[in-house]
Amino acid sequence: MKLDALNVKILKCLQQNARMSNAEIGRQVGITSPAVSERIKKMEDLGIIEEYKAIVSPFELGYQLKAIITLRAFMGKLKPFLDKVKTYDEVVNCYRITGDENIVMEVVLKNHKHLEVFIDQLISYGETKTQIVLSRVVKQKGIKPI
Amino acid sequence: MKLDALNVKILKCLQQNARMSNAEIGRQVGITSPAVSERIKKMEDLGIIEEYKAIVSPFELGYQLKAIITLRAFMGKLKPFLDKVKTYDEVVNCYRITGDENIVMEVVLKNHKHLEVFIDQLISYGETKTQIVLSRVVKQKGIKPI
DNA sequence: AATGAAATTGTATAAAT
DNA sequence: ATTTATACAATTTCATT
């Protein structure tokens, strides 16, 4: 029993509001709170639920710019970059990808000057391409089980 | 009083574990749980905290592939696409961006066949470029207040 | 804006089905 | 694997500072 209909409903609740109480989830899915608690614990242990995060507004925290930056690493510079990128506070998300570019990053920045300074840090690792985010079309969505 | 040292600490807790109890947060930051509760409520009302989400493993839900897909919309096709993209379950994140491409999407897919079918849906809206995600270098990180 | 106290609600554990 | 019962803990509300 990994992902029956009940667990799917529980996941849906937690993806909508991770701070919902077990009791409230129980009411919505039709079981008691100890049962909810056990199912959640099991899904955490199995790695189905990875973590619970508060999503904080970058703008409200003082970051006026968001950008998607891709990096095409120079010969021998990819590994050093993979170590370095973990230390950048600006990088909120980073994937290694196939294709001409090796890396795609989601970056938050205070202003254009901050962007300039940040890009300057990258040039020793490779060629970058920067795309400024104009708007969020789809809000980070919960993943639907198949 | 929007983001004093206490609120910054509270945000840090909630970004690490959104299901942490108010009492536990209070212990960590040195105030009582009603005070925590009130501060959190205020940050929610001000839009500093946008939402609380369980992060669920796409792989465990049956999605073996993740891709970054950019779209360069055809003349007059951007607006129709912006409406349509909200309906795609595969798209977990989507930004409108500056540059040659208009859109960048983070997409989860069952397999290569699913990817093929998905890309086929996009061709009426514009030219696409697909980059398969090999690994996550930086896990979705909490944003640090300035 | 924070605390302390009281009432309500939620959680954890164990026993039973 | 879920429920019920129970003890413990957390939350909410409100009066107080």
CSV table of C-alpha atoms (C1' of nucleotides) in Angstrom, one decimal:
chain,number,residue,atom,x,y,z
A,1,MET,CA,0.0,0.0,0.0
A,2,LYS,CA,1.9,3.0,-1.2
A,3,LEU,CA,-0.3,5.4,-3.0
A,4,ASP,CA,-3.9,4.4,-2.7
A,5,ALA,CA,-6.7,6.9,-3.0
A,6,LEU,CA,-6.5,8.0,0.6
A,7,ASN,CA,-2.8,8.8,0.4
A,8,VAL,CA,-3.4,10.7,-2.8
A,9,LYS,CA,-6.0,12.8,-1.0
A,10,ILE,CA,-3.6,13.4,1.9
A,11,LEU,CA,-0.8,14.5,-0.5
A,12,LYS,CA,-3.2,16.9,-2.1
A,13,CYS,CA,-4.0,18.4,1.2
A,14,LEU,CA,-0.4,18.8,2.2
A,15,GLN,CA,0.5,20.2,-1.2
A,16,GLN,CA,-2.2,22.8,-0.8
A,17,ASN,CA,-1.4,23.6,2.8
A,18,ALA,CA,1.5,21.9,4.5
A,19,ARG,CA,0.5,23.3,7.9
A,20,MET,CA,-2.9,21.6,7.9
A,21,SER,CA,-3.4,19.6,11.1
A,22,ASN,CA,-3.7,15.9,10.9
A,23,ALA,CA,-7.2,16.2,12.4
A,24,GLU,CA,-8.3,18.5,9.7
A,25,ILE,CA,-6.8,16.3,7.0
A,26,GLY,CA,-8.6,13.4,8.6
A,27,ARG,CA,-11.9,15.2,8.4
A,28,GLN,CA,-11.4,15.9,4.7
A,29,VAL,CA,-10.4,12.4,3.7
A,30,GLY,CA,-12.6,10.4,6.2
A,31,ILE,CA,-10.2,8.8,8.7
A,32,THR,CA,-9.1,9.6,12.2
A,33,SER,CA,-6.0,11.7,13.0
A,34,PRO,CA,-3.8,8.8,14.2
A,35,ALA,CA,-4.4,7.1,10.9
A,36,VAL,CA,-3.4,10.3,9.0
A,37,SER,CA,-0.4,10.6,11.2
A,38,GLU,CA,0.8,7.1,10.4
A,39,ARG,CA,0.2,7.4,6.7
A,40,ILE,CA,2.1,10.7,6.6
A,41,LYS,CA,5.0,9.2,8.5
A,42,LYS,CA,5.2,6.3,6.2
A,43,MET,CA,5.2,8.5,3.1
A,44,GLU,CA,8.0,10.6,4.7
A,45,ASP,CA,10.0,7.4,5.4
A,46,LEU,CA,9.5,6.2,1.9
A,47,GLY,CA,10.7,9.4,0.4
A,48,ILE,CA,7.4,10.2,-1.2
A,49,ILE,CA,7.2,13.4,0.9
A,50,GLU,CA,10.5,15.1,0.8
A,51,GLU,CA,10.0,18.1,2.9
A,52,TYR,CA,7.6,20.9,4.0
A,53,LYS,CA,8.4,24.4,3.0
A,54,ALA,CA,7.1,27.8,3.5
A,55,ILE,CA,7.1,29.7,0.2
A,56,VAL,CA,8.2,33.2,0.9
A,57,SER,CA,7.7,36.1,-1.5
A,58,PRO,CA,11.2,37.1,-2.9
A,59,PHE,CA,9.8,40.6,-3.6
A,60,GLU,CA,8.7,41.1,0.0
A,61,LEU,CA,12.2,40.0,1.2
A,62,GLY,CA,13.8,42.7,-0.9
A,63,TYR,CA,14.5,40.8,-4.1
A,64,GLN,CA,13.1,42.8,-7.0
A,65,LEU,CA,14.5,40.7,-9.8
A,66,LYS,CA,14.2,37.1,-10.7
A,67,ALA,CA,16.2,35.5,-13.5
A,68,ILE,CA,16.8,32.3,-15.3
A,69,ILE,CA,20.5,31.9,-16.0
A,70,THR,CA,22.0,29.1,-18.0
A,71,LEU,CA,25.7,28.2,-17.9
A,72,ARG,CA,27.8,26.5,-20.5
A,73,ALA,CA,30.8,25.5,-18.5
A,74,PHE,CA,34.4,25.8,-19.8
A,75,MET,CA,36.5,22.6,-20.0
A,76,GLY,CA,37.1,21.3,-16.5
A,77,LYS,CA,35.0,24.0,-14.9
A,78,LEU,CA,31.8,22.1,-14.4
A,79,LYS,CA,32.8,20.2,-11.3
A,80,PRO,CA,34.2,23.3,-9.6
A,81,PHE,CA,31.0,25.1,-10.4
A,82,LEU,CA,28.8,22.4,-9.0
A,83,ASP,CA,30.6,22.8,-5.7
A,84,LYS,CA,30.5,26.6,-5.8
A,85,VAL,CA,26.9,27.0,-6.8
A,86,LYS,CA,25.7,25.5,-3.5
A,87,THR,CA,27.2,28.5,-1.7
A,88,TYR,CA,25.4,31.2,-3.6
A,89,ASP,CA,22.4,32.5,-1.7
A,90,GLU,CA,21.0,34.0,-4.9
A,91,VAL,CA,20.5,30.6,-6.4
A,92,VAL,CA,17.2,29.2,-5.2
A,93,ASN,CA,17.1,26.3,-7.7
A,94,CYS,CA,19.7,24.7,-10.0
A,95,TYR,CA,19.6,21.8,-12.4
A,96,ARG,CA,22.2,20.1,-14.5
A,97,ILE,CA,20.7,19.6,-17.9
A,98,THR,CA,21.4,18.0,-21.3
A,99,GLY,CA,22.2,20.1,-24.4
A,100,ASP,CA,24.6,22.9,-25.2
A,101,GLU,CA,24.2,24.4,-21.8
A,102,ASN,CA,25.1,22.4,-18.7
A,103,ILE,CA,23.3,24.3,-16.0
A,104,VAL,CA,20.1,26.1,-15.5
A,105,MET,CA,19.5,28.2,-12.4
A,106,GLU,CA,16.7,30.2,-10.9
A,107,VAL,CA,18.2,33.2,-9.2
A,108,VAL,CA,16.8,36.0,-7.0
A,109,LEU,CA,18.5,39.4,-7.0
A,110,LYS,CA,18.1,42.8,-5.3
A,111,ASN,CA,18.4,44.9,-8.4
A,112,HIS,CA,20.3,45.2,-11.7
A,113,LYS,CA,23.5,46.0,-10.0
A,114,HIS,CA,23.2,42.8,-8.0
A,115,LEU,CA,22.6,40.9,-11.2
A,116,GLU,CA,25.7,42.4,-12.8
A,117,VAL,CA,27.8,41.5,-9.8
A,118,PHE,CA,26.4,38.0,-9.8
A,119,ILE,CA,27.0,37.3,-13.5
A,120,ASP,CA,30.6,38.6,-13.1
A,121,GLN,CA,31.1,35.8,-10.5
A,122,LEU,CA,30.1,33.2,-13.1
A,123,ILE,CA,32.3,34.2,-16.0
A,124,SER,CA,35.3,32.3,-14.7
A,125,TYR,CA,33.2,29.1,-14.9
A,126,GLY,CA,31.6,29.4,-18.3
A,127,GLU,CA,29.5,31.4,-20.7
A,128,THR,CA,26.2,32.5,-19.3
A,129,LYS,CA,22.8,33.4,-20.8
A,130,THR,CA,20.4,35.5,-18.7
A,131,GLN,CA,16.7,35.7,-19.0
A,132,ILE,CA,14.8,38.1,-16.7
A,133,VAL,CA,11.6,36.7,-15.3
A,134,LEU,CA,8.7,39.0,-16.2
A,135,SER,CA,6.0,37.1,-14.5
A,136,ARG,CA,5.1,33.7,-13.0
A,137,VAL,CA,2.5,32.1,-15.3
A,138,VAL,CA,2.1,28.9,-13.3
A,139,LYS,CA,2.5,29.0,-9.5
A,140,GLN,CA,4.6,26.1,-8.2
A,141,LYS,CA,2.1,23.4,-8.6
A,142,GLY,CA,1.5,20.2,-6.7
A,143,ILE,CA,2.5,17.1,-8.7
A,144,LYS,CA,-0.5,14.9,-9.5
A,145,PRO,CA,0.0,11.2,-8.9
A,146,ILE,CA,-0.4,9.2,-12.1
B,1,MET,CA,7.8,46.1,12.2
B,2,LYS,CA,7.9,43.9,9.2
B,3,LEU,CA,11.1,41.9,9.2
B,4,ASP,CA,12.9,42.2,12.5
B,5,ALA,CA,15.4,39.6,13.6
B,6,LEU,CA,12.6,37.5,15.2
B,7,ASN,CA,10.6,37.3,12.0
B,8,VAL,CA,13.7,36.4,10.1
B,9,LYS,CA,14.3,33.5,12.5
B,10,ILE,CA,10.7,32.4,12.3
B,11,LEU,CA,10.8,32.4,8.4
B,12,LYS,CA,14.0,30.4,8.6
B,13,CYS,CA,12.2,27.7,10.7
B,14,LEU,CA,9.2,27.6,8.4
B,15,GLN,CA,11.4,27.4,5.3
B,16,GLN,CA,13.2,24.4,6.8
B,17,ASN,CA,10.1,22.7,8.0
B,18,ALA,CA,6.7,24.3,7.4
B,19,ARG,CA,5.0,21.8,9.7
B,20,MET,CA,7.0,22.9,12.8
B,21,SER,CA,4.6,23.7,15.6
B,22,ASN,CA,4.3,27.3,16.8
B,23,ALA,CA,5.5,26.1,20.3
B,24,GLU,CA,8.6,24.6,18.8
B,25,ILE,CA,9.4,27.7,16.8
B,26,GLY,CA,8.8,29.7,20.0
B,27,ARG,CA,11.4,27.6,21.8
B,28,GLN,CA,13.9,28.1,19.1
B,29,VAL,CA,13.4,31.9,18.8
B,30,GLY,CA,12.7,32.7,22.4
B,31,ILE,CA,9.0,33.8,22.5
B,32,THR,CA,5.8,32.2,23.5
B,33,SER,CA,3.6,30.3,21.0
B,34,PRO,CA,0.8,32.9,20.9
B,35,ALA,CA,3.4,35.5,19.9
B,36,VAL,CA,4.7,33.2,17.2
B,37,SER,CA,1.1,32.6,16.0
B,38,GLU,CA,0.4,36.3,15.7
B,39,ARG,CA,3.7,37.1,13.9
B,40,ILE,CA,3.1,34.3,11.4
B,41,LYS,CA,-0.5,35.4,10.8
B,42,LYS,CA,0.8,39.0,10.1
B,43,MET,CA,3.4,37.8,7.7
B,44,GLU,CA,0.8,35.7,5.9
B,45,ASP,CA,-1.6,38.7,5.7
B,46,LEU,CA,1.2,40.9,4.4
B,47,GLY,CA,2.1,38.4,1.7
B,48,ILE,CA,5.5,37.8,3.0
B,49,ILE,CA,4.6,34.1,3.5
B,50,GLU,CA,2.8,33.0,0.4
B,51,GLU,CA,1.9,29.4,1.2
B,52,TYR,CA,3.1,26.2,2.8
B,53,LYS,CA,3.8,23.3,0.5
B,54,ALA,CA,4.7,19.6,0.9
B,55,ILE,CA,7.4,18.9,-1.6
B,56,VAL,CA,6.6,15.5,-3.1
B,57,SER,CA,9.1,13.4,-5.0
B,58,PRO,CA,8.1,13.3,-8.7
B,59,PHE,CA,10.0,10.1,-9.1
B,60,GLU,CA,8.1,8.4,-6.4
B,61,LEU,CA,4.8,9.5,-7.9
B,62,GLY,CA,5.8,7.8,-11.2
B,63,TYR,CA,7.4,10.7,-13.1
B,64,GLN,CA,10.8,9.4,-14.3
B,65,LEU,CA,11.7,12.5,-16.3
B,66,LYS,CA,12.1,16.1,-15.6
B,67,ALA,CA,12.7,18.7,-18.3
B,68,ILE,CA,13.2,22.4,-18.8
B,69,ILE,CA,11.3,23.5,-21.9
B,70,THR,CA,11.5,26.9,-23.4
B,71,LEU,CA,8.9,28.2,-25.9
B,72,ARG,CA,9.3,30.9,-28.5
B,73,ALA,CA,5.7,31.7,-29.3
B,74,PHE,CA,4.4,32.3,-32.8
B,75,MET,CA,2.8,35.7,-33.6
B,76,GLY,CA,-0.4,36.0,-31.7
B,77,LYS,CA,0.1,32.7,-29.9
B,78,LEU,CA,1.5,33.8,-26.6
B,79,LYS,CA,-1.7,34.8,-25.0
B,80,PRO,CA,-3.5,31.6,-26.0
B,81,PHE,CA,-0.6,29.7,-24.6
B,82,LEU,CA,-0.6,31.6,-21.3
B,83,ASP,CA,-4.2,30.4,-20.8
B,84,LYS,CA,-3.5,26.9,-21.9
B,85,VAL,CA,-0.4,26.2,-19.9
B,86,LYS,CA,-2.3,26.5,-16.6
B,87,THR,CA,-4.2,23.4,-17.6
B,88,TYR,CA,-1.2,21.2,-18.2
B,89,ASP,CA,-0.6,18.9,-15.2
B,90,GLU,CA,2.9,18.3,-16.4
B,91,VAL,CA,4.0,21.9,-15.9
B,92,VAL,CA,5.0,22.4,-12.3
B,93,ASN,CA,6.5,25.9,-12.8
B,94,CYS,CA,6.3,28.4,-15.6
B,95,TYR,CA,7.7,31.8,-16.1
B,96,ARG,CA,7.4,34.4,-18.8
B,97,ILE,CA,10.9,35.7,-19.6
B,98,THR,CA,12.8,38.3,-21.6
B,99,GLY,CA,14.9,37.3,-24.6
B,100,ASP,CA,14.3,35.2,-27.8
B,101,GLU,CA,12.2,32.7,-25.9
B,102,ASN,CA,9.1,33.9,-24.2
B,103,ILE,CA,8.4,31.1,-21.8
B,104,VAL,CA,10.4,28.7,-19.6
B,105,MET,CA,8.7,25.7,-18.0
B,106,GLU,CA,9.7,23.1,-15.5
B,107,VAL,CA,7.9,19.9,-16.6
B,108,VAL,CA,7.5,16.4,-15.1
B,109,LEU,CA,6.9,13.4,-17.4
B,110,LYS,CA,6.3,9.7,-17.0
B,111,ASN,CA,8.8,8.6,-19.7
B,112,HIS,CA,10.1,9.6,-23.1
B,113,LYS,CA,6.9,8.8,-24.9
B,114,HIS,CA,5.1,11.2,-22.5
B,115,LEU,CA,7.7,13.8,-23.3
B,116,GLU,CA,7.1,13.3,-27.0
B,117,VAL,CA,3.3,13.6,-26.7
B,118,PHE,CA,3.7,16.7,-24.5
B,119,ILE,CA,6.0,18.5,-26.9
B,120,ASP,CA,3.6,17.7,-29.7
B,121,GLN,CA,1.0,19.7,-27.9
B,122,LEU,CA,3.2,22.7,-27.8
B,123,ILE,CA,4.1,23.0,-31.5
B,124,SER,CA,0.9,24.8,-32.4
B,125,TYR,CA,2.0,27.6,-30.0
B,126,GLY,CA,5.6,28.1,-30.9
B,127,GLU,CA,9.1,26.6,-31.3
B,128,THR,CA,10.3,24.7,-28.3
B,129,LYS,CA,13.7,23.8,-26.9
B,130,THR,CA,13.9,20.9,-24.5
B,131,GLN,CA,16.6,20.2,-21.9
B,132,ILE,CA,16.4,17.1,-19.9
B,133,VAL,CA,17.2,17.5,-16.2
B,134,LEU,CA,20.1,15.2,-15.2
B,135,SER,CA,20.2,16.1,-11.6
B,136,ARG,CA,19.2,18.7,-9.1
B,137,VAL,CA,22.4,20.6,-8.0
B,138,VAL,CA,20.7,22.9,-5.5
B,139,LYS,CA,17.6,21.8,-3.7
B,140,GLN,CA,14.9,24.4,-3.7
B,141,LYS,CA,16.4,26.8,-1.1
B,142,GLY,CA,14.8,29.1,1.3
B,143,ILE,CA,15.3,32.7,0.3
B,144,LYS,CA,17.5,34.7,2.7
B,145,PRO,CA,16.2,38.1,3.8
B,146,ILE,CA,18.6,40.9,2.8
C,1,DA,C1',3.4,43.6,20.8
C,2,DA,C1',4.2,40.0,24.3
C,3,DT,C1',2.8,37.3,28.2
C,4,DG,C1',0.0,34.2,31.2
C,5,DA,C1',-4.1,31.6,32.0
C,6,DA,C1',-8.2,29.0,30.6
C,7,DA,C1',-10.8,26.6,27.2
C,8,DT,C1',-10.5,24.2,23.0
C,9,DT,C1',-8.4,21.4,19.9
C,10,DG,C1',-4.8,18.4,18.3
C,11,DT,C1',-1.3,14.7,18.9
C,12,DA,C1',0.8,10.4,20.4
C,13,DT,C1',0.6,6.0,22.4
C,14,DA,C1',-1.3,1.8,23.5
C,15,DA,C1',-4.9,-1.7,23.3
C,16,DA,C1',-8.5,-3.8,20.6
C,17,DT,C1',-10.6,-5.1,16.2
D,1,DA,C1',-4.1,-0.8,9.0
D,2,DT,C1',-7.6,1.6,11.4
D,3,DT,C1',-10.2,2.9,15.5
D,4,DT,C1',-11.1,4.1,20.3
D,5,DA,C1',-9.5,5.7,24.7
D,6,DT,C1',-6.5,8.4,27.3
D,7,DA,C1',-2.8,11.3,28.6
D,8,DC,C1',-0.1,14.9,27.0
D,9,DA,C1',0.9,18.9,24.2
D,10,DA,C1',-0.3,22.7,21.2
D,11,DT,C1',-3.4,26.3,19.8
D,12,DT,C1',-6.7,30.0,20.5
D,13,DT,C1',-8.7,33.5,22.9
D,14,DC,C1',-8.6,37.1,25.9
D,15,DA,C1',-7.3,39.8,29.9
D,16,DT,C1',-3.2,42.1,31.4
D,17,DT,C1',1.1,44.6,31.1
